[in-house]
Tab-separated table of C-alpha atoms and ligand atoms in Angstrom:
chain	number	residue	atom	x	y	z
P	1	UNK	CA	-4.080	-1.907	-39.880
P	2	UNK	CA	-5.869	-5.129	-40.460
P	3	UNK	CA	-7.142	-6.807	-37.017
P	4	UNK	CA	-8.877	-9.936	-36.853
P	5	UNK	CA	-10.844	-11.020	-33.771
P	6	UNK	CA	-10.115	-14.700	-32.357
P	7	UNK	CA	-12.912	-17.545	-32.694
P	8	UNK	CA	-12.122	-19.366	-30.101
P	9	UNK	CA	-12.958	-23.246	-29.911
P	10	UNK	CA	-15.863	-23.562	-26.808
P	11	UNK	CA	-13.812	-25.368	-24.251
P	12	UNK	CA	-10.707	-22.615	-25.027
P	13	UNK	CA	-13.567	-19.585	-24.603
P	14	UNK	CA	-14.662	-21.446	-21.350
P	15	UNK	CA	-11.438	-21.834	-19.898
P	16	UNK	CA	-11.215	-17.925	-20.592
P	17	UNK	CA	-13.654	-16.754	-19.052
P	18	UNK	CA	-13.107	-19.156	-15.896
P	19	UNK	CA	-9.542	-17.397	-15.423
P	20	UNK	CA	-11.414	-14.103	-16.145
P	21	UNK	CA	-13.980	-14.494	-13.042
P	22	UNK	CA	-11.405	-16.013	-10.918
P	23	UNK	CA	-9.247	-12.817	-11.924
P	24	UNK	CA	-12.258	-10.673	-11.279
P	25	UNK	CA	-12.970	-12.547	-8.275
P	26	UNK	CA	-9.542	-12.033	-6.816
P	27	UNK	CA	-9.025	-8.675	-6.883
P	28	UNK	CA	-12.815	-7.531	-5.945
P	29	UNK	CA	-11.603	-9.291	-2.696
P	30	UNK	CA	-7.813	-8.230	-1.966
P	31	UNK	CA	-7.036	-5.492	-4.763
P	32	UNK	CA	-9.424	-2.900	-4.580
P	33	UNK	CA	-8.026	0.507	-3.134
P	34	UNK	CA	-9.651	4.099	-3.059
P	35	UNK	CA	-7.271	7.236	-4.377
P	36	UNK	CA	-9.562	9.695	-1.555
P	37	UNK	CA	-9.248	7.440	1.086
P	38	UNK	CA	-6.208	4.878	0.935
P	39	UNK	CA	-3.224	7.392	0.189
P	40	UNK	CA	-1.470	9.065	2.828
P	41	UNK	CA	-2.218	12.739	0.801
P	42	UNK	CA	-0.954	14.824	4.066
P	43	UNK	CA	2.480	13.327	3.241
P	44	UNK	CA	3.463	14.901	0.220
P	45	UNK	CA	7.249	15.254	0.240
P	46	UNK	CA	7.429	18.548	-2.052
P	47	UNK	CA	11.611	18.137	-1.471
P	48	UNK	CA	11.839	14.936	-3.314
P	49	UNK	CA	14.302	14.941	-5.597
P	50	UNK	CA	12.892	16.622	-9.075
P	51	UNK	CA	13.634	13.674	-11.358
P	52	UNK	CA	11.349	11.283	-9.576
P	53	UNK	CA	8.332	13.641	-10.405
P	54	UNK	CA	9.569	13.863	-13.714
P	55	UNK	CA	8.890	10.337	-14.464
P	56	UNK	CA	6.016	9.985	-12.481
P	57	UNK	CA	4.644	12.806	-15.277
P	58	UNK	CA	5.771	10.521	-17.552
P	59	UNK	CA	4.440	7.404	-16.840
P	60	UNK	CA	1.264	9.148	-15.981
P	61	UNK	CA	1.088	10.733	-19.380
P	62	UNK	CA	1.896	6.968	-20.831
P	63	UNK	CA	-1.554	5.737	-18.368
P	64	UNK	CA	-3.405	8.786	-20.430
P	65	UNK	CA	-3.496	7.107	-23.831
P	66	UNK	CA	-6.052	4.658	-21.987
P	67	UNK	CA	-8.945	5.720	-24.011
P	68	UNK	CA	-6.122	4.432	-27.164
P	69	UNK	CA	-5.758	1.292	-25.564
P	70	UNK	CA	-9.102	0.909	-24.908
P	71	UNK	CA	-10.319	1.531	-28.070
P	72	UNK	CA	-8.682	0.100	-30.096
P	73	UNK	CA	-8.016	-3.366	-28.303
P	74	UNK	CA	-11.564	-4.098	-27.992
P	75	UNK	CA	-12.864	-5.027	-31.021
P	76	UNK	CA	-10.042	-7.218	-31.647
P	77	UNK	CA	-11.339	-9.368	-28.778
P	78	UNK	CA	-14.844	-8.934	-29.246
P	79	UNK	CA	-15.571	-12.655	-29.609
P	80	UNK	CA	-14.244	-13.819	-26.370
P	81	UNK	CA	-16.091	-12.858	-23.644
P	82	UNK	CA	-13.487	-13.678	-21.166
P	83	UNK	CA	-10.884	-11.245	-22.971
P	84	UNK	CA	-13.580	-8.286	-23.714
P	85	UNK	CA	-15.110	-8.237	-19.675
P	86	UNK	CA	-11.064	-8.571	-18.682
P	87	UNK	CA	-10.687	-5.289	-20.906
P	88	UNK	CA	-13.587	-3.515	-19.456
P	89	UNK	CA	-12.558	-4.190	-15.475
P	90	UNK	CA	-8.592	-3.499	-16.505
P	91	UNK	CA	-10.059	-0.111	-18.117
P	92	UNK	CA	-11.545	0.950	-14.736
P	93	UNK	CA	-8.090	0.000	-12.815
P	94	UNK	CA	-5.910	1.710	-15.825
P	95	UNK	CA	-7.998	5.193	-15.448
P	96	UNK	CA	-7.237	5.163	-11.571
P	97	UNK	CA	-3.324	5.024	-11.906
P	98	UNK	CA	-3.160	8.276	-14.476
P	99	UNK	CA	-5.587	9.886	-12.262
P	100	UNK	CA	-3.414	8.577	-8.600
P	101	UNK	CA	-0.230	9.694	-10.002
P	102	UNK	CA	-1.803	12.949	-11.662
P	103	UNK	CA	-3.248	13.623	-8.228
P	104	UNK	CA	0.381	13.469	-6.653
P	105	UNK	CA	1.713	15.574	-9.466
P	106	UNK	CA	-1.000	18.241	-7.916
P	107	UNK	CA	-1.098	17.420	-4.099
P	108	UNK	CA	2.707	17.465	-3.685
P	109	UNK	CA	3.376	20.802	-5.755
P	110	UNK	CA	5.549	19.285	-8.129
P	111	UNK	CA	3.512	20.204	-11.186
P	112	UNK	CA	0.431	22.973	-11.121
P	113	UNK	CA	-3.171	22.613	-12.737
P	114	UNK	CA	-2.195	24.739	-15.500
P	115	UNK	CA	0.893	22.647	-16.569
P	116	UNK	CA	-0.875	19.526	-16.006
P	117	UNK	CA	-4.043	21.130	-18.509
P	118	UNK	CA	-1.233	21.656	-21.424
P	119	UNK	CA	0.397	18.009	-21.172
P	120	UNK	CA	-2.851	16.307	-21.438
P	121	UNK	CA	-3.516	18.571	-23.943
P	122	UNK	CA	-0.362	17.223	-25.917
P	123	UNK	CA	-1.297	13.616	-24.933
P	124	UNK	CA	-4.550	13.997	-26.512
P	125	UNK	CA	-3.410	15.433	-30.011
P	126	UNK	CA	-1.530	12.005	-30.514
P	127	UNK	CA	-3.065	8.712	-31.146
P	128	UNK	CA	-1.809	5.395	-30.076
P	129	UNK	CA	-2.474	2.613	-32.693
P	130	UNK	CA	-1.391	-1.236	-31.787
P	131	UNK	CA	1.936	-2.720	-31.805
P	132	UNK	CA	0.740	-5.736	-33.008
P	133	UNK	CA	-1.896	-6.705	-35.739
P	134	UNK	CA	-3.705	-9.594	-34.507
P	135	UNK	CA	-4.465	-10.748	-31.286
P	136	UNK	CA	-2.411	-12.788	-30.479
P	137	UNK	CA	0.663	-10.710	-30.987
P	138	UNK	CA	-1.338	-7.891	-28.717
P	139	UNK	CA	-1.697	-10.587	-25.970
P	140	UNK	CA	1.855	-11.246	-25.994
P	141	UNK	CA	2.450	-7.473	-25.887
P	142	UNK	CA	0.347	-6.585	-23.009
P	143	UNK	CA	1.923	-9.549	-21.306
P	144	UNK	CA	4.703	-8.147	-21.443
P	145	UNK	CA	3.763	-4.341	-20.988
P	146	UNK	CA	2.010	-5.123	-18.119
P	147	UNK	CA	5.240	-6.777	-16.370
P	148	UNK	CA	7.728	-3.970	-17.889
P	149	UNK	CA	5.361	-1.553	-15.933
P	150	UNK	CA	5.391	-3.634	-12.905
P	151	UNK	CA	8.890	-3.328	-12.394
P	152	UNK	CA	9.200	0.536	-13.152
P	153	UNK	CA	6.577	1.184	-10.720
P	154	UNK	CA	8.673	-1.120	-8.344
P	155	UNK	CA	12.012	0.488	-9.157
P	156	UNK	CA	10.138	3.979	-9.035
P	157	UNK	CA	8.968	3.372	-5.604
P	158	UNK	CA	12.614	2.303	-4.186
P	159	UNK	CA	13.863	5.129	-5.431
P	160	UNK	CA	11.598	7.742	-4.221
P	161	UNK	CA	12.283	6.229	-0.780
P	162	UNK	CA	15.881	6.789	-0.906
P	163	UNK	CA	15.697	10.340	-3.172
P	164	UNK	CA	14.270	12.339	0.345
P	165	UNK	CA	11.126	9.859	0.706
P	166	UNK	CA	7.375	10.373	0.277
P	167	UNK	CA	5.174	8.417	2.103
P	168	UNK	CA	2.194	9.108	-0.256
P	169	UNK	CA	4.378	8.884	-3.217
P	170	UNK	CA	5.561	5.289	-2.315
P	171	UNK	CA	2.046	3.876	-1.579
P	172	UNK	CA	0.369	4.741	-4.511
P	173	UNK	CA	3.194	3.296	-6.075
P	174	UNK	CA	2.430	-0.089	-4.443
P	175	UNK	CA	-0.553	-0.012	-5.738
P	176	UNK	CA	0.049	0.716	-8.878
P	177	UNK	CA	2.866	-1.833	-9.025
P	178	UNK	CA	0.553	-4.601	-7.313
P	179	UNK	CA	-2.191	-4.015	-10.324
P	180	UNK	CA	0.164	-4.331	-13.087
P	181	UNK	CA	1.633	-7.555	-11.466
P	182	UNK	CA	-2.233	-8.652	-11.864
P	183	UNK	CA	-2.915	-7.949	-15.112
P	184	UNK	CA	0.740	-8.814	-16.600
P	185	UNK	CA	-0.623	-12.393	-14.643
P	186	UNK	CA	-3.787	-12.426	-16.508
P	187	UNK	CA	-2.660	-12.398	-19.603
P	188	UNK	CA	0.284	-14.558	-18.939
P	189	UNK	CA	-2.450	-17.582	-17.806
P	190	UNK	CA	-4.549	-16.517	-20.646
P	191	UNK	CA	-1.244	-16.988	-23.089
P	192	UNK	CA	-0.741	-20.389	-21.750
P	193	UNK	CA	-4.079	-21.903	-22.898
P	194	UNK	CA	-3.251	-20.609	-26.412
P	195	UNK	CA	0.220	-22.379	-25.849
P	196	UNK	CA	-1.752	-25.839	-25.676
P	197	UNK	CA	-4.418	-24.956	-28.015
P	198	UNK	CA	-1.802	-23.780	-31.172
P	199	UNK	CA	1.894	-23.805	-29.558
P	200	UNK	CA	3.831	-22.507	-33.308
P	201	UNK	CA	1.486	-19.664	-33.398
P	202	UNK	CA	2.372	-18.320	-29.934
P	203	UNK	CA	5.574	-19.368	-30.426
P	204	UNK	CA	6.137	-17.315	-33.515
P	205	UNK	CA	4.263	-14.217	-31.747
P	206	UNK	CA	6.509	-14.296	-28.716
P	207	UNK	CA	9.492	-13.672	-31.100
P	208	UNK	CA	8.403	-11.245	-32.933
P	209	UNK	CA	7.366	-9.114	-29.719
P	210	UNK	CA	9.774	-10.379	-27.103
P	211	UNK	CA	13.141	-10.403	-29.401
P	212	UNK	CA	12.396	-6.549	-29.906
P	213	UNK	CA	10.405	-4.906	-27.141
P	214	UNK	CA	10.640	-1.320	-26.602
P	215	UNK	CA	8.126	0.466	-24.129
P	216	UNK	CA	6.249	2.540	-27.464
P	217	UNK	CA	4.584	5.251	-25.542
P	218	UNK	CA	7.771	6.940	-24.172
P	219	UNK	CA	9.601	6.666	-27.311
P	220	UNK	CA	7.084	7.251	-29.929
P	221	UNK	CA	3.970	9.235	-28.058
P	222	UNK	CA	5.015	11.768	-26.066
P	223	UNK	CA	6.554	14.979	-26.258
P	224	UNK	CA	10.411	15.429	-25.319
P	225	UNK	CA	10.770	11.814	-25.068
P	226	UNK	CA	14.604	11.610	-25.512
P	227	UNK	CA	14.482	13.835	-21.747
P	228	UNK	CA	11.912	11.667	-20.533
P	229	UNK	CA	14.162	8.231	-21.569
P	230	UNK	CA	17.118	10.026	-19.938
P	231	UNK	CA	15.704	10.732	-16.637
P	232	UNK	CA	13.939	6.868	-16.640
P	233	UNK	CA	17.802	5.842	-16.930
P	234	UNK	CA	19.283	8.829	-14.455
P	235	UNK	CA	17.092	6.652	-11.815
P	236	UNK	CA	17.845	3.373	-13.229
P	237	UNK	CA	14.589	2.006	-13.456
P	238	UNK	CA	14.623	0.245	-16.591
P	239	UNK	CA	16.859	-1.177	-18.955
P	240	UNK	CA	17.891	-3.938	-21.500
P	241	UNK	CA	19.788	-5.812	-19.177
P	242	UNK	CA	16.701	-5.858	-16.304
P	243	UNK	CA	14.727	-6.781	-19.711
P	244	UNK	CA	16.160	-9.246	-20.358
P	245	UNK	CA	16.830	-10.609	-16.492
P	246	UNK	CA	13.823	-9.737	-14.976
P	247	UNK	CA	11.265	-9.934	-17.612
P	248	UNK	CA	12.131	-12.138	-20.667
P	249	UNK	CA	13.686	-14.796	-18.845
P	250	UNK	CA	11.485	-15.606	-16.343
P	251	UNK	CA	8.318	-15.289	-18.976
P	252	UNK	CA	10.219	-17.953	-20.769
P	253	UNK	CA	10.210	-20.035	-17.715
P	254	UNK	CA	6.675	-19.392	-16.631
P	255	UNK	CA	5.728	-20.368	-19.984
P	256	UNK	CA	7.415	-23.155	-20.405
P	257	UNK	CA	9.270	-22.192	-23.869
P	258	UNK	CA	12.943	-22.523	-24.353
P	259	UNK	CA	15.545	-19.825	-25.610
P	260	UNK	CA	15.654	-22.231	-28.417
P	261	UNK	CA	12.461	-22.194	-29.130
P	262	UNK	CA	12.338	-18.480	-29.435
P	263	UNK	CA	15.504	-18.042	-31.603
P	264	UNK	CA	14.197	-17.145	-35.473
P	265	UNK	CA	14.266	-18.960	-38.369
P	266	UNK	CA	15.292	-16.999	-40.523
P	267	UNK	CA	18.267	-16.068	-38.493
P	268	UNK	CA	19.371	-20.230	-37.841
P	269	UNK	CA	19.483	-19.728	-41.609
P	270	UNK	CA	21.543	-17.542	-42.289
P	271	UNK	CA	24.013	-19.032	-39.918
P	272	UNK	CA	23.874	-22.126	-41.642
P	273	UNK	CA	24.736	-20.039	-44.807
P	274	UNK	CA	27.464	-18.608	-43.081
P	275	UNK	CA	29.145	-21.617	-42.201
B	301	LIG	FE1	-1.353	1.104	-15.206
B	302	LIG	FE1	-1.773	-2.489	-16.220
């Protein structure tokens, strides 16, 4: 795949890397949290209802591909500064949730070192490779990735409280949920200066990732993924309609960018042709 990085005009880099060290900034002060020390580990519920460590396997295997979606982002941000340090710090946060929920997986009794050897050992023999091909489409994504994982971590935790309740369980959760809210922030504020600077091209980006999102690491990555889908609906965590309610919508908003705005083309012409 073809990837080109940006080259950003100087006052559009500057204004990146200002949200990046107010970002930075931010959550050196208020977000930082310690797996050893912060989690409640003594209150491992090993009765919680078996689905809700099933999907915590799963969206820990999904936080696994980081070195993936490390890789392979970078260089297409290489040239702004603001968007390669963001990478580096959200690298460090990403590699604490697989290891927070993996620890959970252990600590509870819900999964044992041997089992957990042989999934990352399936995670590892597949490669993630980028939704999108430039970087603007990849912003867009993780704007929206970020958010999507927000609210499953969200759901996830309300669930786990009412499925027998786990004390540790729910506050890594938080966490977890309270970091993605950050980052899906990020690159929401980082979107909107490319909104001013070239408003078609984000424009045309936001459909062609927002009119057809689908979370790619469940379905396409890992193994038994038609189980794993099933047991993310069994808890109703995530679906098209909270999609479309709680994420597309109010991006829209946020953004500023009308439903008409995002409807395509292509498809206002053929219902022209139609009628
Ligand atoms: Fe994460
Ligand atoms: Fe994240």
């Amino acid at each position: 795949m073809e990837v080109q990085a940006p080259t950003l005009p100087p006052e559009l880099e500057r204004a990146t890397w200002t949200l990046y060290r107010d970002f930075f900034d931010l959550a050196e002060k208020k977000r930082r949290w310690r797996i050893a020390d912060d989690i409640p580990w003594d209150q491992c519920n090993p009765a919680l209802k078996p689905v809700v460590a099933d999907v915590v396997e799963t969206f820990c295997a999904v936080e696994l591909y980081l070195p993936d979606y490390s890789a392979k982002i970078l260089p297409l941000v290489r040239n702004s500064k603001g968007r390669a340090w963001f990478y580096a710090n959200w690298g460090y946060e990403e590699s604490k949730h697989s290891l927070a929920l993996g620890d959970w997986l252990l600590k509870s009794g819900h999964r044992t070192e041997e089992y957990m050897a042989d999934m990352e050992k399936k995670v590892f023999e597949r490669e993630w490779n980028l939704p999108q091909d430039n970087h603007l489409g990849m912003l867009v994504y993780a704007m929206v990735q970020e958010e999507a994982t927000f609210v499953n971590y969200r759901n996830l935790r309300e669930r786990a409280k009412v499925l027998g309740g786990d004390p540790a369980l729910e506050k890594l959760l938080n966490y977890l949920a309270v970091d993605e809210k950050a980052h899906h922030r990020f690159f929401r504020d980082c979107l909107k200066l490319y909104l001013d600077h070239d408003r078609p091209a984000v424009i045309e980006q936001l459909r062609r990732v927002m009119n057809d999102f689908q979370m790619p690491a469940i379905h396409d990555l890992l193994d038994e993924s038609p189980k794993r889908v099933a047991a993310i609906r069994e808890l109703e965590l995530f679906d098209a309609d909270s999609y479309f309610r709680e994420i597309y919508l109010p991006i829209l908003t946020d953004l500023g960018v009308s439903r008409q705005e995002m409807r395509s083309p292509i498809r206002e012409k053929k219902s022209l042709r139609i009628s």
